[in-house]
Amino acid sequence: MEQTGSTNSPSIKTAAELGLRVEAMSDIPDLIGAAFGLDGLILHESDLGPEFYRLSSGLAGELFQKFVNYRVPLCLVLPDFAAHGERFAQLAFEHSRHPGVRFVHTEEEARRWLLSV
């Protein structure tokens, strides 16, 4: 869904468009740097390494905190939140109304939310 007639065209990118992935803590600064100035960033399930889904690693929490701190809206597209375990599904549910970090099921939903932020 695209906005038409807007003088300020939103700049929303995917991690793949930026040529980036999140495999480790050391990837976060590059992702923030590339996303800074965007109106939103979309991360797909395939953009996230195994450590992200292992919540005890702290990678997801650190990533979310950086995006909130830098005020760059982040949307994560995962078709099945429960595919990565019950705790991860709870995290996704808790972020279903978060003002800066959202989990959705499709890229279309992600773009729609990012356009509304």
C-alpha angles and dihedrals in degrees: 000000000000130000115236129201093022117143091203106054109204117242108221120163138177122230088244090057088054091046092240139128134184110235101138144004089268090066094061099078092053091049092048091047092051093044097045108113094022121118089229146341128225121207118193124205089255091057091063126078126218093267090064091060092047096080093194088067090071092222095119093047093048092048093049093047093051093050091048092047092050091042095234110143112234126199124188119204114208120156093206117027092190093057089089097048140280096285091052091048088053091051091051091049091049088055095050089103102023112136095223109022122042137176117212136166102235139031089239089059089047093053092045091053094044091051089054096051 
